[in-house]
PDB file of C-alpha atoms (C1' of nucleotides) in Angstrom:
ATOM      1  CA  UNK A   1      -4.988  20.649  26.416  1.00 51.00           C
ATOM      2  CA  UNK A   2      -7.918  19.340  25.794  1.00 54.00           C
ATOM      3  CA  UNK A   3      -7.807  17.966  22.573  1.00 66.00           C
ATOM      4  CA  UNK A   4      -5.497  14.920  21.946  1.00 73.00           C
ATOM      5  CA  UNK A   5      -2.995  15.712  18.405  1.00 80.00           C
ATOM      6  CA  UNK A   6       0.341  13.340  18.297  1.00 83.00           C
ATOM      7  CA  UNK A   7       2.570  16.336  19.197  1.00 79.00           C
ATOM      8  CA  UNK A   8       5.606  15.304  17.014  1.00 79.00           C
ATOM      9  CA  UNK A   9       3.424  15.461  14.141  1.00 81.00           C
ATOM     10  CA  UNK A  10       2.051  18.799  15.006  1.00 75.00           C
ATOM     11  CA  UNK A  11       4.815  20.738  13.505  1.00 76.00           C
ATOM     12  CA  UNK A  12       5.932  18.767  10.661  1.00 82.00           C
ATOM     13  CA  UNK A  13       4.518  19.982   7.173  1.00 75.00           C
ATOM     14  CA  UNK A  14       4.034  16.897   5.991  1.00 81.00           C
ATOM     15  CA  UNK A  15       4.132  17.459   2.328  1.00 87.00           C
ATOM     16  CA  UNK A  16       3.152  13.968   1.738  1.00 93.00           C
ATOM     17  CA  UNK A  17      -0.453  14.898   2.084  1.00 95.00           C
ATOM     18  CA  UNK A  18       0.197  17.420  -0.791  1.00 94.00           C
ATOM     19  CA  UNK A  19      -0.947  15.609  -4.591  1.00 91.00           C
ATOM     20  CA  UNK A  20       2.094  16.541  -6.370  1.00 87.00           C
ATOM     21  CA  UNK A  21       4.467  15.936  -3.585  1.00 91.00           C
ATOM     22  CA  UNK A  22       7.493  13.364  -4.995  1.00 92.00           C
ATOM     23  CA  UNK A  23       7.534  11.828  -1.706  1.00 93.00           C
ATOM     24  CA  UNK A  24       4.308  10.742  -1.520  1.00 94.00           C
ATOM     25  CA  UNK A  25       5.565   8.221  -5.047  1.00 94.00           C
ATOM     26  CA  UNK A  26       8.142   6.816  -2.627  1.00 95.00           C
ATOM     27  CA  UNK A  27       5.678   6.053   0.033  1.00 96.00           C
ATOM     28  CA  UNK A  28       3.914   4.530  -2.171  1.00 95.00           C
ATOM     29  CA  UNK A  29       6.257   2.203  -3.482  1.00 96.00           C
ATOM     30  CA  UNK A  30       7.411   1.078   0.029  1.00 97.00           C
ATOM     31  CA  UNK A  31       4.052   0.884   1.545  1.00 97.00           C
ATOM     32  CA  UNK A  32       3.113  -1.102  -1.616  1.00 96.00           C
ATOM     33  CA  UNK A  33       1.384  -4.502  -0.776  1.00 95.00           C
ATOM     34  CA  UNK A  34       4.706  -6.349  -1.225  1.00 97.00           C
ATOM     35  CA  UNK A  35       7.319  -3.537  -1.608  1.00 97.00           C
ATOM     36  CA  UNK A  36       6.587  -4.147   2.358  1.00 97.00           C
ATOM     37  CA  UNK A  37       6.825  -7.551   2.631  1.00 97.00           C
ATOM     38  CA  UNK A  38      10.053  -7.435   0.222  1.00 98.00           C
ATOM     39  CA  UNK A  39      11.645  -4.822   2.388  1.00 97.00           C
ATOM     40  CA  UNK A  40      11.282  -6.583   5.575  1.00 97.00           C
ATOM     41  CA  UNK A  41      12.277  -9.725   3.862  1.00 97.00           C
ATOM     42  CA  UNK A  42      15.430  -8.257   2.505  1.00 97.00           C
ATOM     43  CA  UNK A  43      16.157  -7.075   5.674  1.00 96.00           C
ATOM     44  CA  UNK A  44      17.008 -10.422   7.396  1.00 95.00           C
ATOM     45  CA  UNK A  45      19.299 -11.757   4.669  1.00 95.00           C
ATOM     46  CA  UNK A  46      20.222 -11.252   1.291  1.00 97.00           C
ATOM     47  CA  UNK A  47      18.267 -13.616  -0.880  1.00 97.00           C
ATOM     48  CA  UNK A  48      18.122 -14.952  -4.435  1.00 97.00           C
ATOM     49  CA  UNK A  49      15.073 -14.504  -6.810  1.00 97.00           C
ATOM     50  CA  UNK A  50      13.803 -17.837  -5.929  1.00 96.00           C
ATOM     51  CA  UNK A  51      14.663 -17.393  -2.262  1.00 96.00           C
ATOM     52  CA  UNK A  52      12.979 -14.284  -2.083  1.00 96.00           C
ATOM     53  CA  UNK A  53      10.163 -15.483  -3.685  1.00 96.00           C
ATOM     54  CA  UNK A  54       9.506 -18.209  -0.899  1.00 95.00           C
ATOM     55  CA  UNK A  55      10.142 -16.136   1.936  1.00 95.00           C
ATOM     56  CA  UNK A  56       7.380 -13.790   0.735  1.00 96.00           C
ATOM     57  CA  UNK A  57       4.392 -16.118   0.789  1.00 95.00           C
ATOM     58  CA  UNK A  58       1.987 -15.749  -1.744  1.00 94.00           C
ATOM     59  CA  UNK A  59       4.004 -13.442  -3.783  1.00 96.00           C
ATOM     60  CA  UNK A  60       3.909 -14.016  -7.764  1.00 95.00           C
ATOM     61  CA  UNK A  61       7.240 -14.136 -10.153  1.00 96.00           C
ATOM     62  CA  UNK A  62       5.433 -11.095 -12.189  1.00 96.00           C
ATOM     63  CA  UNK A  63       4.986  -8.964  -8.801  1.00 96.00           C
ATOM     64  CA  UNK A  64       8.309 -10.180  -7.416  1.00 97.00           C
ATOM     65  CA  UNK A  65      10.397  -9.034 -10.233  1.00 97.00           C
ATOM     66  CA  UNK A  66       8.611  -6.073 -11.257  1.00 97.00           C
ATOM     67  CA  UNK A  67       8.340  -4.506  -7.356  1.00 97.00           C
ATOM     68  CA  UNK A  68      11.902  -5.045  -7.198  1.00 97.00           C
ATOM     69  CA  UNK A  69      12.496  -3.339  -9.982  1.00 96.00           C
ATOM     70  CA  UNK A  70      11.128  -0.635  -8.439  1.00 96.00           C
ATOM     71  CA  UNK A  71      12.472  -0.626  -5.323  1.00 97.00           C
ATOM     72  CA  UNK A  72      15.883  -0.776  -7.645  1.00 97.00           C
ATOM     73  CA  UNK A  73      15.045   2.344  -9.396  1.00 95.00           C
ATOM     74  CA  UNK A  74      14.410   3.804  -5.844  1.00 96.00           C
ATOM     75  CA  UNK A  75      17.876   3.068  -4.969  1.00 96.00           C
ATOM     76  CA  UNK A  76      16.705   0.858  -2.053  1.00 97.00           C
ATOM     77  CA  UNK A  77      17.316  -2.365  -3.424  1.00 97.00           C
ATOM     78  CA  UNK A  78      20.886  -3.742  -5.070  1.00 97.00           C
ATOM     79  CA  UNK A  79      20.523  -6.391  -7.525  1.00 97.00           C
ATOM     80  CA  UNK A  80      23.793  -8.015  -7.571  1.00 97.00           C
ATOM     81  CA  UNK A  81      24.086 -10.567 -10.869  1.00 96.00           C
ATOM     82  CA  UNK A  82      27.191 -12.768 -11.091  1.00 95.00           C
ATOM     83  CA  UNK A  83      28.291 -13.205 -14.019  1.00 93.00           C
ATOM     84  CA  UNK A  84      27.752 -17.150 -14.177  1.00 94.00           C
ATOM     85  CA  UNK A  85      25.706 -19.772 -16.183  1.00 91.00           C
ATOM     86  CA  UNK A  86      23.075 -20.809 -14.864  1.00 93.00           C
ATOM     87  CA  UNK A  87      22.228 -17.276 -13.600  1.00 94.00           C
ATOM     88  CA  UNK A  88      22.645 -16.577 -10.350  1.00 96.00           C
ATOM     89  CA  UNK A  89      21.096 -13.154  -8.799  1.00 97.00           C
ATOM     90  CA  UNK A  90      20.813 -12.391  -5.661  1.00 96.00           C
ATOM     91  CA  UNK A  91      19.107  -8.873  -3.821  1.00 98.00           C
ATOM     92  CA  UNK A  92      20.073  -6.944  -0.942  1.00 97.00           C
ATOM     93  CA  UNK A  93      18.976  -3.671   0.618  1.00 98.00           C
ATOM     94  CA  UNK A  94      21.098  -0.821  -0.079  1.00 97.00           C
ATOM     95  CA  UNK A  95      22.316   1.466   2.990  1.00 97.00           C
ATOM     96  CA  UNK A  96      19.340   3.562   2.386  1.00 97.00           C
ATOM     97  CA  UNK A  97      17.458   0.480   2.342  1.00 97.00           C
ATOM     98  CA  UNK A  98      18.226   0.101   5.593  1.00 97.00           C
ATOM     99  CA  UNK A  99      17.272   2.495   6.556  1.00 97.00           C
ATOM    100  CA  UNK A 100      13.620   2.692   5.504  1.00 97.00           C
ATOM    101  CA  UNK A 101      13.424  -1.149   6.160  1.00 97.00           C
ATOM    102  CA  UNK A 102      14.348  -0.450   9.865  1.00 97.00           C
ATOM    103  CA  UNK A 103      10.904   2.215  10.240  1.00 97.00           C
ATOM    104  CA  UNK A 104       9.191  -0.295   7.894  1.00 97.00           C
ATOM    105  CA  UNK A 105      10.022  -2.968  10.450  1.00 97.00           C
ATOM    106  CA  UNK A 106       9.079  -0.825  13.609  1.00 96.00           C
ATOM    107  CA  UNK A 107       5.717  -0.343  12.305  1.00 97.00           C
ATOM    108  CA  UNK A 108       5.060  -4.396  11.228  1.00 96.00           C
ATOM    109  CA  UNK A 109       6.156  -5.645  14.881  1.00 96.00           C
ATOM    110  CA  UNK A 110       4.464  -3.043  16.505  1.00 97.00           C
ATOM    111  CA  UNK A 111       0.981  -4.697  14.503  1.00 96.00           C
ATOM    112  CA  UNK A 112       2.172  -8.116  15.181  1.00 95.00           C
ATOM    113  CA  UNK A 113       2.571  -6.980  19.340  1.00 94.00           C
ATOM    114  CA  UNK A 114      -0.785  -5.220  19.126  1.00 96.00           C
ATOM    115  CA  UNK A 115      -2.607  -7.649  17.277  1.00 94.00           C
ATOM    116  CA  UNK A 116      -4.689  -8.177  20.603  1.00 93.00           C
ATOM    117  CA  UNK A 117      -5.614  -4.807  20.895  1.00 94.00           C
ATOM    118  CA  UNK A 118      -6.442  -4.512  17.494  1.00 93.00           C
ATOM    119  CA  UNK A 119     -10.402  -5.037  16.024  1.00 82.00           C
ATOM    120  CA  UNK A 120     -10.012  -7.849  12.961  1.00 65.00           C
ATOM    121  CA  UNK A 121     -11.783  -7.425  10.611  1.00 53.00           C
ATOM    122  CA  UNK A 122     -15.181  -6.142  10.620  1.00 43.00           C
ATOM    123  CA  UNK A 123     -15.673  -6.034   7.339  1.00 37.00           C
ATOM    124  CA  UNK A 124     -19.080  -8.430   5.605  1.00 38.00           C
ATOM    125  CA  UNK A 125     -20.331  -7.783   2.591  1.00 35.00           C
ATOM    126  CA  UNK A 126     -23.735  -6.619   2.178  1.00 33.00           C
TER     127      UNK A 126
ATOM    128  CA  UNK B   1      30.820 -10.089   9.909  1.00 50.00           C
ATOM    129  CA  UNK B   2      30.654  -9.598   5.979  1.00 52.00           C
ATOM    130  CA  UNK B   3      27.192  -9.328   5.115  1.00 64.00           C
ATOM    131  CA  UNK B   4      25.081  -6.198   6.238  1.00 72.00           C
ATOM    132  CA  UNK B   5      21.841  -7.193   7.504  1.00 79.00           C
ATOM    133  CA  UNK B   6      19.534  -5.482   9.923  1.00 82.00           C
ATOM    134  CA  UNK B   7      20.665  -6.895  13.071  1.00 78.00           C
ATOM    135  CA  UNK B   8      17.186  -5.835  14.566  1.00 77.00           C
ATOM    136  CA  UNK B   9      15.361  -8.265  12.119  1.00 80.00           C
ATOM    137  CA  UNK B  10      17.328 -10.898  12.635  1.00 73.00           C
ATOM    138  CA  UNK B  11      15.804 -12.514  15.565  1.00 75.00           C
ATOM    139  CA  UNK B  12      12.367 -11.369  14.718  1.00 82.00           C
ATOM    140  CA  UNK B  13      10.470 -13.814  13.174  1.00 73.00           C
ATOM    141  CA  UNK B  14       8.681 -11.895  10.882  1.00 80.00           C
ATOM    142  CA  UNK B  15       5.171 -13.052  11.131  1.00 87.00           C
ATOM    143  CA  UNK B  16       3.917 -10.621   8.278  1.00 93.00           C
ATOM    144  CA  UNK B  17       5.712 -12.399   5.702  1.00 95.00           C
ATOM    145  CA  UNK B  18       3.134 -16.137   6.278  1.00 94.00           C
ATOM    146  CA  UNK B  19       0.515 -15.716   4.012  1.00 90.00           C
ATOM    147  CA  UNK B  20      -2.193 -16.737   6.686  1.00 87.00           C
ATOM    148  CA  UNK B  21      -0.711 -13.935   9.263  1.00 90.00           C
ATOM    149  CA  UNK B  22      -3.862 -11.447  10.669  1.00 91.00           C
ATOM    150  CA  UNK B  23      -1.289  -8.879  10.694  1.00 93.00           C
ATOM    151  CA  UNK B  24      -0.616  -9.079   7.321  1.00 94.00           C
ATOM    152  CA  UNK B  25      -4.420  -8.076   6.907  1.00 94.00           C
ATOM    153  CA  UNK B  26      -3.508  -5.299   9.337  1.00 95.00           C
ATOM    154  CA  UNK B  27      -0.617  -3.886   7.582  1.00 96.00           C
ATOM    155  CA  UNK B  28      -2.139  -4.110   4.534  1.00 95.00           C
ATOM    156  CA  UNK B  29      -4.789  -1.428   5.771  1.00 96.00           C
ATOM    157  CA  UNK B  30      -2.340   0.841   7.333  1.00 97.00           C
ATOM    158  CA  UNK B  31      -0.320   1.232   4.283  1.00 97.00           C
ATOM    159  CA  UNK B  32      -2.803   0.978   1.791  1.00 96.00           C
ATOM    160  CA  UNK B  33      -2.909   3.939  -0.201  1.00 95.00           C
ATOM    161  CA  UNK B  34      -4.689   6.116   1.314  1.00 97.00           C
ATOM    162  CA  UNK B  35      -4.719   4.516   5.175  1.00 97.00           C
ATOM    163  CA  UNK B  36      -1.055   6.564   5.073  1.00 97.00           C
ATOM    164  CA  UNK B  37      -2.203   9.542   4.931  1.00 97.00           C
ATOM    165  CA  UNK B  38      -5.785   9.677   6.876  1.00 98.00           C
ATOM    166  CA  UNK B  39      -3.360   8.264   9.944  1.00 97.00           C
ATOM    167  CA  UNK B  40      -0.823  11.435   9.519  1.00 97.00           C
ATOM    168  CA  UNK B  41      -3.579  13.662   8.580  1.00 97.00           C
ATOM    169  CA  UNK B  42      -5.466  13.026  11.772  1.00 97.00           C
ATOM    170  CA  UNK B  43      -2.322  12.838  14.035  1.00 96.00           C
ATOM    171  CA  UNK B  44      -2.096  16.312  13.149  1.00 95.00           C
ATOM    172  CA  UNK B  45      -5.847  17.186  13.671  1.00 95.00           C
ATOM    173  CA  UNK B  46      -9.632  15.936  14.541  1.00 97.00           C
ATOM    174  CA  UNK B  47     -11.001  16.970  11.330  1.00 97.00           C
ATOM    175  CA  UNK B  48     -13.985  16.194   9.821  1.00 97.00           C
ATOM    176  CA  UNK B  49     -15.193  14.528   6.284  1.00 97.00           C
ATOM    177  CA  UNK B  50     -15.046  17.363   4.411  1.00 96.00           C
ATOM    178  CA  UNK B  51     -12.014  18.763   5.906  1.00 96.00           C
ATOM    179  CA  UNK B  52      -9.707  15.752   5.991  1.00 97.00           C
ATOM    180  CA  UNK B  53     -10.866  15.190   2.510  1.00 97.00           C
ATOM    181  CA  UNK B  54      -9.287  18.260   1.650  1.00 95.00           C
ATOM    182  CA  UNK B  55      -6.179  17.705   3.695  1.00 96.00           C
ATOM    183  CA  UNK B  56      -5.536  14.389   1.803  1.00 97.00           C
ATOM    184  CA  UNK B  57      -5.423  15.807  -1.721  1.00 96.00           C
ATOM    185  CA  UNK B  58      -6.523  13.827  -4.553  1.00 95.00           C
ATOM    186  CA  UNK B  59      -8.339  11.470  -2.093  1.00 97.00           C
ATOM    187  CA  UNK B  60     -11.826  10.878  -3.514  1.00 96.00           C
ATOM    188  CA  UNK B  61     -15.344  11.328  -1.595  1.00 96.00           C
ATOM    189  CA  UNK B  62     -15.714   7.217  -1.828  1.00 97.00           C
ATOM    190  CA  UNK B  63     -12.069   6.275  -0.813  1.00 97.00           C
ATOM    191  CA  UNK B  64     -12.148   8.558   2.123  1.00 98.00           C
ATOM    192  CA  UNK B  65     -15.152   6.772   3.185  1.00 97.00           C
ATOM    193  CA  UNK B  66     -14.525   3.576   2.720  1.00 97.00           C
ATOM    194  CA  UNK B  67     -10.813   3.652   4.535  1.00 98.00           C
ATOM    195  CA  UNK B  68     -11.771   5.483   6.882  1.00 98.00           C
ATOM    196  CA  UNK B  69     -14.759   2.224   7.715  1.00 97.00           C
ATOM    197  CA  UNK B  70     -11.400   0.394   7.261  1.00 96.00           C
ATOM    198  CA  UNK B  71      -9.261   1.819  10.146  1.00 97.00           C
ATOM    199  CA  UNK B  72     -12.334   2.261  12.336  1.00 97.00           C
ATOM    200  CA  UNK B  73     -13.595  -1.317  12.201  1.00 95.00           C
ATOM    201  CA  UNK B  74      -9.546  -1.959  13.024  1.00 96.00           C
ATOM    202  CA  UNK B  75     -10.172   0.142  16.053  1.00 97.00           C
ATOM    203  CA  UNK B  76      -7.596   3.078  14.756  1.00 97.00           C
ATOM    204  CA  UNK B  77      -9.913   6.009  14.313  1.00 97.00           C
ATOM    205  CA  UNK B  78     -12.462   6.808  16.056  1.00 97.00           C
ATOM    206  CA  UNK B  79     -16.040   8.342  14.268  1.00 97.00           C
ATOM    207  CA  UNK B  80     -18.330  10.921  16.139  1.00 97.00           C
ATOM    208  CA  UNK B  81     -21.263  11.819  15.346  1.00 96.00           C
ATOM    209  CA  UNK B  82     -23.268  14.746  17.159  1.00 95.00           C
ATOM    210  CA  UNK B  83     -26.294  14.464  17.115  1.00 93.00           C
ATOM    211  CA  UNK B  84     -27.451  17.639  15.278  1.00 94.00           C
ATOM    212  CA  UNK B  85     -28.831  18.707  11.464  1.00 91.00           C
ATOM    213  CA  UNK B  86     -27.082  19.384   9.700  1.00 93.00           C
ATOM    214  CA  UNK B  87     -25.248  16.013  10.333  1.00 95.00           C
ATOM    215  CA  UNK B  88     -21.603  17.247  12.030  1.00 96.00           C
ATOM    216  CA  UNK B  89     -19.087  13.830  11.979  1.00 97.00           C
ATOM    217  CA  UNK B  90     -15.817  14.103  12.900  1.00 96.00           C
ATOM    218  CA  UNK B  91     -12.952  11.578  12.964  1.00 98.00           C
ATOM    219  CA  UNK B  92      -9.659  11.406  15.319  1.00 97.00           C
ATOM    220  CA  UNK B  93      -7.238   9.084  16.082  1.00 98.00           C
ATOM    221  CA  UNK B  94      -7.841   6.283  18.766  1.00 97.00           C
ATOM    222  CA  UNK B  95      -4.844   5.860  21.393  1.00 97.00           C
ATOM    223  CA  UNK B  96      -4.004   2.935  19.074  1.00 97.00           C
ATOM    224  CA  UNK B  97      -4.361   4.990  16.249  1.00 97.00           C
ATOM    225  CA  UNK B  98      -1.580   7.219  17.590  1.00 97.00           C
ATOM    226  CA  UNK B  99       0.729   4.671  18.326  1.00 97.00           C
ATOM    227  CA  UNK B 100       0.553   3.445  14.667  1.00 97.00           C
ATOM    228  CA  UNK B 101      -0.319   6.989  13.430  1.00 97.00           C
ATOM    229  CA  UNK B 102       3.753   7.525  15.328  1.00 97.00           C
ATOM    230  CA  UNK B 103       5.254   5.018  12.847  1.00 97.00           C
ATOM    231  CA  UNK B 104       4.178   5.804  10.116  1.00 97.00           C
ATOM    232  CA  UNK B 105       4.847   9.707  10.066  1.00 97.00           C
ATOM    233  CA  UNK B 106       8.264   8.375  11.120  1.00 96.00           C
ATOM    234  CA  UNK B 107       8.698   6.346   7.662  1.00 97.00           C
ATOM    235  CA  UNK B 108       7.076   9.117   5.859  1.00 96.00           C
ATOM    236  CA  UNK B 109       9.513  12.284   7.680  1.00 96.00           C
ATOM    237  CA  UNK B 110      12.531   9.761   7.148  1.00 96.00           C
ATOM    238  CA  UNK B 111      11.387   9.831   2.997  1.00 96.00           C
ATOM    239  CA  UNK B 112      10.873  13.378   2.394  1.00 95.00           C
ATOM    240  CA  UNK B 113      14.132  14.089   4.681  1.00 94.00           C
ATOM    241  CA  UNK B 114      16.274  11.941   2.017  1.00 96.00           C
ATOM    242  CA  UNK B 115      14.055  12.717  -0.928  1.00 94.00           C
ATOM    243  CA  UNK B 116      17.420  13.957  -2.824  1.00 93.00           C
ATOM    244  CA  UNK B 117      19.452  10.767  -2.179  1.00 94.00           C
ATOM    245  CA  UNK B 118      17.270   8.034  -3.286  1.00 92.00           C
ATOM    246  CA  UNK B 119      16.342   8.088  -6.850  1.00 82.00           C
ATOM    247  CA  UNK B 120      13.789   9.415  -8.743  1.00 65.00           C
ATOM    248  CA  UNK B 121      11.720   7.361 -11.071  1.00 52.00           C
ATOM    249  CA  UNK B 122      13.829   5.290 -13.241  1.00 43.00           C
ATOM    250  CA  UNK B 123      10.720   3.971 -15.086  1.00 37.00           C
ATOM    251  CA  UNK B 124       9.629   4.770 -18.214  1.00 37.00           C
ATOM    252  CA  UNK B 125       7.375   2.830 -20.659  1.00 34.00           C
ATOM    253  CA  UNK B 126       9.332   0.192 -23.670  1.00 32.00           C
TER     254      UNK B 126
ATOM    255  C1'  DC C   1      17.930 -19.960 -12.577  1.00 68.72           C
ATOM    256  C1'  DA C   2      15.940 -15.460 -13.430  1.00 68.72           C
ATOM    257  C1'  DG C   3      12.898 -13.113 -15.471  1.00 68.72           C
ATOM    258  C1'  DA C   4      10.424 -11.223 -19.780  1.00 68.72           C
ATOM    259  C1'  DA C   5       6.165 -11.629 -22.492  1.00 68.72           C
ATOM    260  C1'  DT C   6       1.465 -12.655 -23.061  1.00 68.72           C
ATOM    261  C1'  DC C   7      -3.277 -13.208 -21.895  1.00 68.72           C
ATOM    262  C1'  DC C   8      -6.912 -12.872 -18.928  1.00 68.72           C
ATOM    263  C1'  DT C   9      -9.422 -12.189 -14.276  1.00 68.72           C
ATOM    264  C1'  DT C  10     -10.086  -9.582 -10.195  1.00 68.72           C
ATOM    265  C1'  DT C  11      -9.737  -5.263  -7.494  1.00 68.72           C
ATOM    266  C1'  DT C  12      -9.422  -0.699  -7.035  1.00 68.72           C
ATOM    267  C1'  DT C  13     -10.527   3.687  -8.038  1.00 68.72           C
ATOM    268  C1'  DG C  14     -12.875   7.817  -9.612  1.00 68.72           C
ATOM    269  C1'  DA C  15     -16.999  10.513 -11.564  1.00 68.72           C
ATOM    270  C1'  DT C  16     -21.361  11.373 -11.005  1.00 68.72           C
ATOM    271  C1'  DA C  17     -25.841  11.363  -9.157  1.00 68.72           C
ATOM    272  C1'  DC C  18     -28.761  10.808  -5.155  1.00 68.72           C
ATOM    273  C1'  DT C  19     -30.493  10.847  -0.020  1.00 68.72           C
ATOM    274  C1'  DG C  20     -31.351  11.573   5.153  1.00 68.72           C
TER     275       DG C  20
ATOM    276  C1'  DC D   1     -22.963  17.994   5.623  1.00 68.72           C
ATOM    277  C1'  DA D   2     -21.901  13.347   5.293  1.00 68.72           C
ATOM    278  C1'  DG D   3     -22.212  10.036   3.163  1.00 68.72           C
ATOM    279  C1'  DT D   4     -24.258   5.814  -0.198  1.00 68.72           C
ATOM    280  C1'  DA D   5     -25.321   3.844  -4.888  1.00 68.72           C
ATOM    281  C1'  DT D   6     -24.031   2.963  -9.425  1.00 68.72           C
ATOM    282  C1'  DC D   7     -21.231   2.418 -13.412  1.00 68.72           C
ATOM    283  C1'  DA D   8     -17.265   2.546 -16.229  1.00 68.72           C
ATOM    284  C1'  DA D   9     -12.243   2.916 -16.483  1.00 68.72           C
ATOM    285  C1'  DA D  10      -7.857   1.745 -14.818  1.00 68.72           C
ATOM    286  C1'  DA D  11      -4.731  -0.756 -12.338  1.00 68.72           C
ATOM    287  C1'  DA D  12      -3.112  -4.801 -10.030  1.00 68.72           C
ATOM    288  C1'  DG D  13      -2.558  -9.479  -9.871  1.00 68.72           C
ATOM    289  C1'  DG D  14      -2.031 -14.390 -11.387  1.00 68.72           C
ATOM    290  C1'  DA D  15      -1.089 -18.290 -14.397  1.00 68.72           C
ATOM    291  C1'  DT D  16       1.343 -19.854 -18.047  1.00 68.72           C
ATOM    292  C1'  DT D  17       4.742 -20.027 -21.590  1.00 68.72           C
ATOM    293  C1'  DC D  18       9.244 -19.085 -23.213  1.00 68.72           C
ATOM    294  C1'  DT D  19      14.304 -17.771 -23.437  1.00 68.72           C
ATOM    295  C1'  DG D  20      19.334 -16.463 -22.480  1.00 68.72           C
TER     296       DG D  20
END
DNA sequence: CAGAATCCTTTTTGATACTG
DNA sequence: CAGTATCAAAAAGGATTCTG
């Protein structure tokens, strides 16, 4: 063949690229600017709010707490809260978390390997 | 051991998550809303604007352009122009683009394959 | 400590109209 | 056809303050 396609992706209907597709609102929450970050961060260790917060530099409380919420509802992120005063919370990734976290993490160290390879940025504004 | 972590991530030191990383840049791109789903759209196909505008539902004229600059000045798709009026331009994946193009269909088969056991939407406006 | 609430700034995004 | 230019709307993000 003359024409270079990634075979695998050939015959997969990827239903993602259809507008109403529910998967495409998952995608979106784990390929969300630090749904990503939060993932791979969870990943490594389970980590308090504060933790969390430091591992993911630049990260805001506001962002931090509200993309784990979603990442909650998505059932890929356990907030565990013992019952204690002072609070004391800490997050984990669920199975499925795992899961996702695992491809999530493929694709990061693959950038990080290929940075070389890779153009930066050739973006100026005009 | 008693705590589940991603034995993978563990001794990966997880560049993404500095602030100042150039992959973070990187990553940022490739997931960015739309970057998704140009990459698996053109995995599947060389398509041009019009085409892989209508591929990627909902995706507007502006957005298509302007990620698609994106990935190309990151040196994952590739823009050719023939010569000819009226103007013909189509777009396909570099051999970079693939590799990416790989992982990311992989994150977004693995979604739509457990659609039913993550959650739905648990959000809903106060 | 964890995070909710509030206020405000910055980006992103989408229609629409226009051009080579 | 393949975009670019422009403008307004919407969303995301950040800083700060406050509470159980």
């Amino acid at each position: 063949m003359h024409k270079q396609t990634f075979a695998d992706a050939q015959h997969w209907p990827a239903n993602v690229l259809a507008q109403d597709c529910p998967s495409r609102v998952i995608l979106q929450h784990v390929t969300s600017r630090w749904g990503t970050l939060i993932l791979i961060a969870l990943a490594e260790d389970t980590l308090r709010f504060a933790n969390l917060r430091r591992r993911v530099q630049g990260i805001s409380e506001r962002m931090l707490a509200q993309t784990l919420q979603v990442l909650e509802s998505d059932g890929l992120v356990h907030r565990h809260a013992h019952d204690v005063v002072p609070p004391h919370v800490d997050y984990r990734l669920t199975p499925l978390g795992f899961e996702v976290a695992a491809r999530v993490i493929d694709l990061a160290r693959w950038i990080e390997g290929n940075l070389d390879r890779l153009k930066q940025e050739g973006q100026t504004a005009p």
